[in-house]
Amino acid sequence: MKKLVVFNHKMYLDFFDIKDYISSIKDNIRTDITTVICPSDIFIPFFVGKYDFKLGAQNLCSTFCTGEASALMLKSIGVKYVILGHSERREKLNESYSDINLKIKDALSNNIVPIVCVGETKEDRELKKTGEVILKQLKEYFRGVEVNTDIVIAYEPVWAIGSGVIPSNDDILEVINLIKNAIYRVHNINIRVLYGGSVNEVNVNDLERINELDGYLLGKVSSNPEKVLKLLNSVK
Ligand code: PGA
C-alpha cells in the first residue's frame, strides 16, 4: 500500500503565507505516496481541488456550535480526511473519549477518513503505562464503531510533539505492533498506523527503517515547504 503522509498545519501559517506555500509545493509534491494536507479551516478553500494531494481537516464538531465546522460542511468543500483526538485538543479543550468516539462516527457516516491520534504522556511512559493507555484509548475511541480498513491511527507520544525528542525505532515498533494487533483481534482487519511527533527532514531517514510504519503525521515541518519536500523525498 502507498505510504500516507499527513500535514497538520496547526496554526503555523497565515493568509500571507498560504499563497507562497501553495506555489512552492503544488508542482513538487510526490504523487506515488498519498499526501493529505490539513490546513486551518479558514484556509481550506485555497487548497481545494487543483492539486495532487488530498484535503484534510484538523478537527470536526459533532454538535451544532458557533465557530465550529461539521463533518457535512467539511465534506461539502471536498475534505476527505480528518485528524481526530489530537492531544492538544484533548489537553487544552478537554476532549473526552466520548467526544472523540462521536466525531469518528460522524466522520465515517460522511465518508471522511478519520486519522485517530493515540499516545501516552511523559508521566504514563515513566510509569510504564504506554501500552495500557493506548489500549484504553483504542477501546474507548472505537466503541460501537464499525472499523474499516480506511481508518488510520497515528501514534503520537504526547511528550514527542513539538519537543524535538522522539522514541527509539524499537519503541515505536512495539507500539505499532500493539495497535495493529489490538485492532486485528477485535475487528479482524489490518489498518494503517502512522507515527507523529517531532518528525523532520533528517530523522525521517531513521524512521524509514521501520517497515511496519505506514507513514507520518507531520506538525511543524509540514508548514515549511522546503523542509517538507525534502522529507517527502526520503519516504520510500
Ligand atoms: P510536531 O507535531 O511534528 O510539530 O511535533 C506533530 C503533531 O502534533 O501532529
PDB file of C-alpha atoms and ligand atoms in Angstrom:
ATOM      1  CA  MET A   1       0.000   0.000   0.000  1.00  0.00           C
ATOM      2  CA  LYS A   2       1.169   3.559  -0.706  1.00  0.00           C
ATOM      3  CA  LYS A   3       2.701   5.408   2.253  1.00  0.00           C
ATOM      4  CA  LEU A   4       0.467   8.067   3.754  1.00  0.00           C
ATOM      5  CA  VAL A   5       1.892  11.404   4.892  1.00  0.00           C
ATOM      6  CA  VAL A   6      -0.386  13.867   6.670  1.00  0.00           C
ATOM      7  CA  PHE A   7       0.450  17.555   7.050  1.00  0.00           C
ATOM      8  CA  ASN A   8      -1.013  19.102  10.184  1.00  0.00           C
ATOM      9  CA  HIS A   9      -0.559  22.835   9.695  1.00  0.00           C
ATOM     10  CA  LYS A  10      -1.967  23.572  13.165  1.00  0.00           C
ATOM     11  CA  MET A  11      -1.868  27.417  13.444  1.00  0.00           C
ATOM     12  CA  TYR A  12       1.510  27.971  11.803  1.00  0.00           C
ATOM     13  CA  LEU A  13       0.501  29.732   8.559  1.00  0.00           C
ATOM     14  CA  ASP A  14      -1.432  32.945   7.970  1.00  0.00           C
ATOM     15  CA  PHE A  15      -3.190  34.403   4.950  1.00  0.00           C
ATOM     16  CA  PHE A  16       0.029  35.962   3.649  1.00  0.00           C
ATOM     17  CA  ASP A  17       1.957  32.679   3.833  1.00  0.00           C
ATOM     18  CA  ILE A  18      -0.588  30.484   2.098  1.00  0.00           C
ATOM     19  CA  LYS A  19      -0.099  31.716  -1.483  1.00  0.00           C
ATOM     20  CA  ASP A  20       3.671  31.172  -1.392  1.00  0.00           C
ATOM     21  CA  TYR A  21       3.211  27.860   0.396  1.00  0.00           C
ATOM     22  CA  ILE A  22       0.883  26.535  -2.308  1.00  0.00           C
ATOM     23  CA  SER A  23       3.044  27.742  -5.179  1.00  0.00           C
ATOM     24  CA  SER A  24       6.128  26.133  -3.622  1.00  0.00           C
ATOM     25  CA  ILE A  25       4.597  22.721  -3.145  1.00  0.00           C
ATOM     26  CA  LYS A  26       1.944  22.310  -5.832  1.00  0.00           C
ATOM     27  CA  ASP A  27       4.117  21.018  -8.648  1.00  0.00           C
ATOM     28  CA  ASN A  28       6.685  19.343  -6.468  1.00  0.00           C
ATOM     29  CA  ILE A  29       4.627  17.071  -4.299  1.00  0.00           C
ATOM     30  CA  ARG A  30       5.182  13.354  -4.844  1.00  0.00           C
ATOM     31  CA  THR A  31       2.270  11.516  -6.374  1.00  0.00           C
ATOM     32  CA  ASP A  32       3.467   7.979  -5.659  1.00  0.00           C
ATOM     33  CA  ILE A  33       2.643   8.433  -1.982  1.00  0.00           C
ATOM     34  CA  THR A  34      -0.621   9.720  -0.559  1.00  0.00           C
ATOM     35  CA  THR A  35      -0.240  13.214   0.846  1.00  0.00           C
ATOM     36  CA  VAL A  36      -3.008  14.755   2.922  1.00  0.00           C
ATOM     37  CA  ILE A  37      -2.866  18.459   3.733  1.00  0.00           C
ATOM     38  CA  CYS A  38      -4.818  19.650   6.758  1.00  0.00           C
ATOM     39  CA  PRO A  39      -4.845  23.460   6.740  1.00  0.00           C
ATOM     40  CA  SER A  40      -6.690  25.598   9.274  1.00  0.00           C
ATOM     41  CA  ASP A  41     -10.376  25.542   8.345  1.00  0.00           C
ATOM     42  CA  ILE A  42     -10.281  29.166   7.202  1.00  0.00           C
ATOM     43  CA  PHE A  43      -7.651  28.344   4.572  1.00  0.00           C
ATOM     44  CA  ILE A  44      -9.191  25.133   3.239  1.00  0.00           C
ATOM     45  CA  PRO A  45     -10.732  26.930   0.200  1.00  0.00           C
ATOM     46  CA  PHE A  46      -7.250  27.867  -1.044  1.00  0.00           C
ATOM     47  CA  PHE A  47      -6.282  24.199  -1.212  1.00  0.00           C
ATOM     48  CA  VAL A  48      -9.400  22.889  -2.878  1.00  0.00           C
ATOM     49  CA  GLY A  49      -9.333  20.701  -5.917  1.00  0.00           C
ATOM     50  CA  LYS A  50      -6.458  21.699  -8.093  1.00  0.00           C
ATOM     51  CA  TYR A  51      -3.585  19.725  -6.689  1.00  0.00           C
ATOM     52  CA  ASP A  52      -2.115  16.262  -6.300  1.00  0.00           C
ATOM     53  CA  PHE A  53      -2.788  15.988  -2.628  1.00  0.00           C
ATOM     54  CA  LYS A  54      -5.853  15.067  -0.622  1.00  0.00           C
ATOM     55  CA  LEU A  55      -7.622  17.596   1.528  1.00  0.00           C
ATOM     56  CA  GLY A  56      -7.933  17.071   5.271  1.00  0.00           C
ATOM     57  CA  ALA A  57      -9.206  18.977   8.284  1.00  0.00           C
ATOM     58  CA  GLN A  58      -7.711  19.306  11.754  1.00  0.00           C
ATOM     59  CA  ASN A  59     -10.975  18.613  13.546  1.00  0.00           C
ATOM     60  CA  LEU A  60     -14.720  18.417  13.130  1.00  0.00           C
ATOM     61  CA  CYS A  61     -17.501  19.300  15.514  1.00  0.00           C
ATOM     62  CA  SER A  62     -20.314  16.834  16.192  1.00  0.00           C
ATOM     63  CA  THR A  63     -22.732  19.302  17.781  1.00  0.00           C
ATOM     64  CA  PHE A  64     -24.291  22.440  16.349  1.00  0.00           C
ATOM     65  CA  CYS A  65     -21.984  25.119  17.727  1.00  0.00           C
ATOM     66  CA  THR A  66     -20.951  28.669  16.874  1.00  0.00           C
ATOM     67  CA  GLY A  67     -17.444  28.893  15.464  1.00  0.00           C
ATOM     68  CA  GLU A  68     -17.120  25.237  14.505  1.00  0.00           C
ATOM     69  CA  ALA A  69     -17.330  23.152  11.302  1.00  0.00           C
ATOM     70  CA  SER A  70     -19.347  19.960  10.925  1.00  0.00           C
ATOM     71  CA  ALA A  71     -18.469  16.806   9.010  1.00  0.00           C
ATOM     72  CA  LEU A  72     -21.128  17.746   6.461  1.00  0.00           C
ATOM     73  CA  MET A  73     -19.625  21.208   5.915  1.00  0.00           C
ATOM     74  CA  LEU A  74     -16.135  19.737   5.541  1.00  0.00           C
ATOM     75  CA  LYS A  75     -17.392  17.102   3.150  1.00  0.00           C
ATOM     76  CA  SER A  76     -19.151  19.755   1.063  1.00  0.00           C
ATOM     77  CA  ILE A  77     -15.841  21.515   0.395  1.00  0.00           C
ATOM     78  CA  GLY A  78     -14.023  18.310  -0.545  1.00  0.00           C
ATOM     79  CA  VAL A  79     -12.393  17.234   2.707  1.00  0.00           C
ATOM     80  CA  LYS A  80     -11.557  13.514   2.591  1.00  0.00           C
ATOM     81  CA  TYR A  81      -9.643  13.031   5.862  1.00  0.00           C
ATOM     82  CA  VAL A  82      -9.888  14.469   9.360  1.00  0.00           C
ATOM     83  CA  ILE A  83      -7.449  14.408  12.296  1.00  0.00           C
ATOM     84  CA  LEU A  84      -9.324  13.424  15.449  1.00  0.00           C
ATOM     85  CA  GLY A  85      -8.276  13.114  19.082  1.00  0.00           C
ATOM     86  CA  HIS A  86      -5.140  15.219  18.740  1.00  0.00           C
ATOM     87  CA  SER A  87      -3.519  15.555  22.167  1.00  0.00           C
ATOM     88  CA  GLU A  88      -3.551  19.369  22.008  1.00  0.00           C
ATOM     89  CA  ARG A  89      -7.331  19.235  21.807  1.00  0.00           C
ATOM     90  CA  ARG A  90      -7.579  16.533  24.475  1.00  0.00           C
ATOM     91  CA  GLU A  91      -5.421  18.601  26.835  1.00  0.00           C
ATOM     92  CA  LYS A  92      -6.431  22.178  26.121  1.00  0.00           C
ATOM     93  CA  LEU A  93     -10.076  21.702  25.130  1.00  0.00           C
ATOM     94  CA  ASN A  94     -10.790  18.709  27.360  1.00  0.00           C
ATOM     95  CA  GLU A  95     -11.963  16.483  24.536  1.00  0.00           C
ATOM     96  CA  SER A  96     -13.201  13.300  26.131  1.00  0.00           C
ATOM     97  CA  TYR A  97     -13.244   9.703  24.951  1.00  0.00           C
ATOM     98  CA  SER A  98     -16.910  10.020  24.076  1.00  0.00           C
ATOM     99  CA  ASP A  99     -16.394  13.305  22.173  1.00  0.00           C
ATOM    100  CA  ILE A 100     -13.781  11.594  20.026  1.00  0.00           C
ATOM    101  CA  ASN A 101     -15.912   8.483  19.612  1.00  0.00           C
ATOM    102  CA  LEU A 102     -18.793  10.641  18.325  1.00  0.00           C
ATOM    103  CA  LYS A 103     -16.519  12.512  15.938  1.00  0.00           C
ATOM    104  CA  ILE A 104     -15.197   9.256  14.491  1.00  0.00           C
ATOM    105  CA  LYS A 105     -18.753   8.052  13.875  1.00  0.00           C
ATOM    106  CA  ASP A 106     -19.662  11.395  12.323  1.00  0.00           C
ATOM    107  CA  ALA A 107     -16.645  11.354  10.016  1.00  0.00           C
ATOM    108  CA  LEU A 108     -17.384   7.792   8.874  1.00  0.00           C
ATOM    109  CA  SER A 109     -21.015   8.476   8.193  1.00  0.00           C
ATOM    110  CA  ASN A 110     -19.927  11.358   5.943  1.00  0.00           C
ATOM    111  CA  ASN A 111     -17.302   9.272   4.128  1.00  0.00           C
ATOM    112  CA  ILE A 112     -14.426  11.185   5.696  1.00  0.00           C
ATOM    113  CA  VAL A 113     -11.483   9.041   6.789  1.00  0.00           C
ATOM    114  CA  PRO A 114     -10.610   9.595  10.445  1.00  0.00           C
ATOM    115  CA  ILE A 115      -6.931   9.840  11.364  1.00  0.00           C
ATOM    116  CA  VAL A 116      -7.207   8.999  15.042  1.00  0.00           C
ATOM    117  CA  CYS A 117      -4.373  10.065  17.358  1.00  0.00           C
ATOM    118  CA  VAL A 118      -3.332   7.932  20.296  1.00  0.00           C
ATOM    119  CA  GLY A 119      -0.341   8.258  22.578  1.00  0.00           C
ATOM    120  CA  GLU A 120       0.955   8.352  26.093  1.00  0.00           C
ATOM    121  CA  THR A 121       2.087  11.322  28.196  1.00  0.00           C
ATOM    122  CA  LYS A 122       5.577  11.578  29.664  1.00  0.00           C
ATOM    123  CA  GLU A 123       4.164  10.510  33.001  1.00  0.00           C
ATOM    124  CA  ASP A 124       2.442   7.443  31.514  1.00  0.00           C
ATOM    125  CA  ARG A 125       5.712   6.487  29.918  1.00  0.00           C
ATOM    126  CA  GLU A 126       7.685   6.857  33.133  1.00  0.00           C
ATOM    127  CA  LEU A 127       5.119   4.685  34.899  1.00  0.00           C
ATOM    128  CA  LYS A 128       5.493   2.134  32.066  1.00  0.00           C
ATOM    129  CA  LYS A 129       1.833   2.528  31.185  1.00  0.00           C
ATOM    130  CA  THR A 130       2.226   3.240  27.461  1.00  0.00           C
ATOM    131  CA  GLY A 131       0.564   0.004  26.317  1.00  0.00           C
ATOM    132  CA  GLU A 132      -2.245   0.210  28.850  1.00  0.00           C
ATOM    133  CA  VAL A 133      -3.041   3.850  27.961  1.00  0.00           C
ATOM    134  CA  ILE A 134      -3.095   3.180  24.226  1.00  0.00           C
ATOM    135  CA  LEU A 135      -5.294   0.094  24.533  1.00  0.00           C
ATOM    136  CA  LYS A 136      -7.741   2.093  26.633  1.00  0.00           C
ATOM    137  CA  GLN A 137      -7.797   4.896  24.046  1.00  0.00           C
ATOM    138  CA  LEU A 138      -8.443   2.410  21.233  1.00  0.00           C
ATOM    139  CA  LYS A 139     -11.231   0.736  23.187  1.00  0.00           C
ATOM    140  CA  GLU A 140     -12.992   3.990  24.042  1.00  0.00           C
ATOM    141  CA  TYR A 141     -12.499   5.758  20.711  1.00  0.00           C
ATOM    142  CA  PHE A 142     -13.762   2.815  18.673  1.00  0.00           C
ATOM    143  CA  ARG A 143     -16.633   1.816  20.963  1.00  0.00           C
ATOM    144  CA  GLY A 144     -19.523   0.839  18.672  1.00  0.00           C
ATOM    145  CA  VAL A 145     -17.568   1.854  15.566  1.00  0.00           C
ATOM    146  CA  GLU A 146     -17.527  -0.416  12.581  1.00  0.00           C
ATOM    147  CA  VAL A 147     -13.811  -0.209  11.914  1.00  0.00           C
ATOM    148  CA  ASN A 148     -12.888  -0.457   8.236  1.00  0.00           C
ATOM    149  CA  THR A 149      -9.516  -0.654   6.502  1.00  0.00           C
ATOM    150  CA  ASP A 150      -9.565   3.046   5.546  1.00  0.00           C
ATOM    151  CA  ILE A 151      -9.325   4.184   9.154  1.00  0.00           C
ATOM    152  CA  VAL A 152      -5.889   5.463  10.088  1.00  0.00           C
ATOM    153  CA  ILE A 153      -4.329   5.546  13.545  1.00  0.00           C
ATOM    154  CA  ALA A 154      -1.499   7.933  14.344  1.00  0.00           C
ATOM    155  CA  TYR A 155       0.776   7.025  17.215  1.00  0.00           C
ATOM    156  CA  GLU A 156       1.765  10.375  18.688  1.00  0.00           C
ATOM    157  CA  PRO A 157       3.516  10.228  22.055  1.00  0.00           C
ATOM    158  CA  VAL A 158       2.406  13.456  23.751  1.00  0.00           C
ATOM    159  CA  TRP A 159       5.943  14.126  25.031  1.00  0.00           C
ATOM    160  CA  ALA A 160       7.349  13.925  21.492  1.00  0.00           C
ATOM    161  CA  ILE A 161       5.035  16.548  19.981  1.00  0.00           C
ATOM    162  CA  GLY A 162       6.918  19.773  19.317  1.00  0.00           C
ATOM    163  CA  SER A 163       9.743  18.720  21.655  1.00  0.00           C
ATOM    164  CA  GLY A 164      12.400  17.615  19.191  1.00  0.00           C
ATOM    165  CA  VAL A 165      12.649  14.301  21.039  1.00  0.00           C
ATOM    166  CA  ILE A 166      11.356  11.062  19.517  1.00  0.00           C
ATOM    167  CA  PRO A 167      11.179   7.466  20.771  1.00  0.00           C
ATOM    168  CA  SER A 168      13.649   4.864  19.534  1.00  0.00           C
ATOM    169  CA  ASN A 169      12.660   2.823  16.486  1.00  0.00           C
ATOM    170  CA  ASP A 170      12.256  -0.225  18.752  1.00  0.00           C
ATOM    171  CA  ASP A 171       9.824   1.640  20.995  1.00  0.00           C
ATOM    172  CA  ILE A 172       7.827   2.890  18.015  1.00  0.00           C
ATOM    173  CA  LEU A 173       7.720  -0.587  16.503  1.00  0.00           C
ATOM    174  CA  GLU A 174       6.459  -2.062  19.767  1.00  0.00           C
ATOM    175  CA  VAL A 175       3.544   0.403  19.814  1.00  0.00           C
ATOM    176  CA  ILE A 176       2.746  -0.063  16.121  1.00  0.00           C
ATOM    177  CA  ASN A 177       2.513  -3.815  16.658  1.00  0.00           C
ATOM    178  CA  LEU A 178       0.407  -3.313  19.762  1.00  0.00           C
ATOM    179  CA  ILE A 179      -2.066  -1.127  17.840  1.00  0.00           C
ATOM    180  CA  LYS A 180      -2.227  -3.329  14.734  1.00  0.00           C
ATOM    181  CA  ASN A 181      -2.685  -6.495  16.788  1.00  0.00           C
ATOM    182  CA  ALA A 182      -5.326  -4.932  19.041  1.00  0.00           C
ATOM    183  CA  ILE A 183      -7.392  -3.777  16.061  1.00  0.00           C
ATOM    184  CA  TYR A 184      -6.949  -7.107  14.302  1.00  0.00           C
ATOM    185  CA  ARG A 185      -8.047  -9.045  17.393  1.00  0.00           C
ATOM    186  CA  VAL A 186     -11.266  -7.123  17.792  1.00  0.00           C
ATOM    187  CA  HIS A 187     -12.152  -6.127  14.241  1.00  0.00           C
ATOM    188  CA  ASN A 188     -10.345  -8.744  12.170  1.00  0.00           C
ATOM    189  CA  ILE A 189      -8.818  -6.214   9.786  1.00  0.00           C
ATOM    190  CA  ASN A 190      -5.442  -4.614   9.140  1.00  0.00           C
ATOM    191  CA  ILE A 191      -5.296  -0.849   9.481  1.00  0.00           C
ATOM    192  CA  ARG A 192      -2.601   1.711   8.752  1.00  0.00           C
ATOM    193  CA  VAL A 193      -0.567   3.180  11.588  1.00  0.00           C
ATOM    194  CA  LEU A 194       1.396   6.422  11.266  1.00  0.00           C
ATOM    195  CA  TYR A 195       3.977   7.922  13.580  1.00  0.00           C
ATOM    196  CA  GLY A 196       3.807  11.592  14.596  1.00  0.00           C
ATOM    197  CA  GLY A 197       5.777  13.827  16.962  1.00  0.00           C
ATOM    198  CA  SER A 198       8.893  15.857  16.007  1.00  0.00           C
ATOM    199  CA  VAL A 199       9.381  14.120  12.667  1.00  0.00           C
ATOM    200  CA  ASN A 200      11.704  16.197  10.486  1.00  0.00           C
ATOM    201  CA  GLU A 201      13.634  16.030   7.210  1.00  0.00           C
ATOM    202  CA  VAL A 202      16.612  14.462   8.993  1.00  0.00           C
ATOM    203  CA  ASN A 203      15.201  11.904  11.456  1.00  0.00           C
ATOM    204  CA  VAL A 204      12.780  10.569   8.818  1.00  0.00           C
ATOM    205  CA  ASN A 205      15.731   8.633   7.391  1.00  0.00           C
ATOM    206  CA  ASP A 206      15.974   6.599  10.606  1.00  0.00           C
ATOM    207  CA  LEU A 207      12.218   6.198  10.897  1.00  0.00           C
ATOM    208  CA  GLU A 208      12.119   4.818   7.360  1.00  0.00           C
ATOM    209  CA  ARG A 209      13.890   1.713   8.676  1.00  0.00           C
ATOM    210  CA  ILE A 210      10.663   0.693  10.425  1.00  0.00           C
ATOM    211  CA  ASN A 211       8.998  -1.457   7.782  1.00  0.00           C
ATOM    212  CA  GLU A 212       5.720  -1.741   9.678  1.00  0.00           C
ATOM    213  CA  LEU A 213       5.217   2.040   9.628  1.00  0.00           C
ATOM    214  CA  ASP A 214       2.617   3.181   7.081  1.00  0.00           C
ATOM    215  CA  GLY A 215       3.504   6.871   7.100  1.00  0.00           C
ATOM    216  CA  TYR A 216       3.747  10.034   9.186  1.00  0.00           C
ATOM    217  CA  LEU A 217       1.683  12.759  10.806  1.00  0.00           C
ATOM    218  CA  LEU A 218       3.777  15.904  10.459  1.00  0.00           C
ATOM    219  CA  GLY A 219       3.301  19.076  12.508  1.00  0.00           C
ATOM    220  CA  LYS A 220       5.708  21.988  12.351  1.00  0.00           C
ATOM    221  CA  VAL A 221       7.855  20.667   9.499  1.00  0.00           C
ATOM    222  CA  SER A 222       4.783  20.479   7.256  1.00  0.00           C
ATOM    223  CA  SER A 223       4.451  24.269   7.312  1.00  0.00           C
ATOM    224  CA  ASN A 224       7.897  24.716   5.759  1.00  0.00           C
ATOM    225  CA  PRO A 225       7.767  23.884   2.013  1.00  0.00           C
ATOM    226  CA  GLU A 226      11.489  23.345   1.562  1.00  0.00           C
ATOM    227  CA  LYS A 227      11.848  21.039   4.560  1.00  0.00           C
ATOM    228  CA  VAL A 228       8.697  19.067   3.925  1.00  0.00           C
ATOM    229  CA  LEU A 229       9.541  18.438   0.258  1.00  0.00           C
ATOM    230  CA  LYS A 230      12.967  17.211   1.353  1.00  0.00           C
ATOM    231  CA  LEU A 231      11.296  14.968   3.922  1.00  0.00           C
ATOM    232  CA  LEU A 232       8.924  13.524   1.314  1.00  0.00           C
ATOM    233  CA  ASN A 233      11.862  12.633  -0.900  1.00  0.00           C
ATOM    234  CA  SER A 234      13.184  10.350   1.856  1.00  0.00           C
ATOM    235  CA  VAL A 235       9.930   8.400   2.132  1.00  0.00           C
ATOM    236  CA  LYS A 236      10.183   5.007   0.474  1.00  0.00           C
TER     237      LYS A 236
HETATM  238  P1  PGA B   1       5.216  18.147  15.522  1.00  0.00           P
HETATM  239  O1  PGA B   1       3.671  17.901  15.720  1.00  0.00           O
HETATM  240  O2  PGA B   1       5.635  17.416  14.284  1.00  0.00           O
HETATM  241  O3  PGA B   1       5.360  19.633  15.398  1.00  0.00           O
HETATM  242  O4  PGA B   1       5.904  17.593  16.733  1.00  0.00           O
HETATM  243  C1  PGA B   1       3.061  16.705  15.350  1.00  0.00           C
HETATM  244  C2  PGA B   1       1.584  16.764  15.653  1.00  0.00           C
HETATM  245  O5  PGA B   1       1.190  17.402  16.639  1.00  0.00           O
HETATM  246  O6  PGA B   1       0.769  16.186  14.927  1.00  0.00           O
END
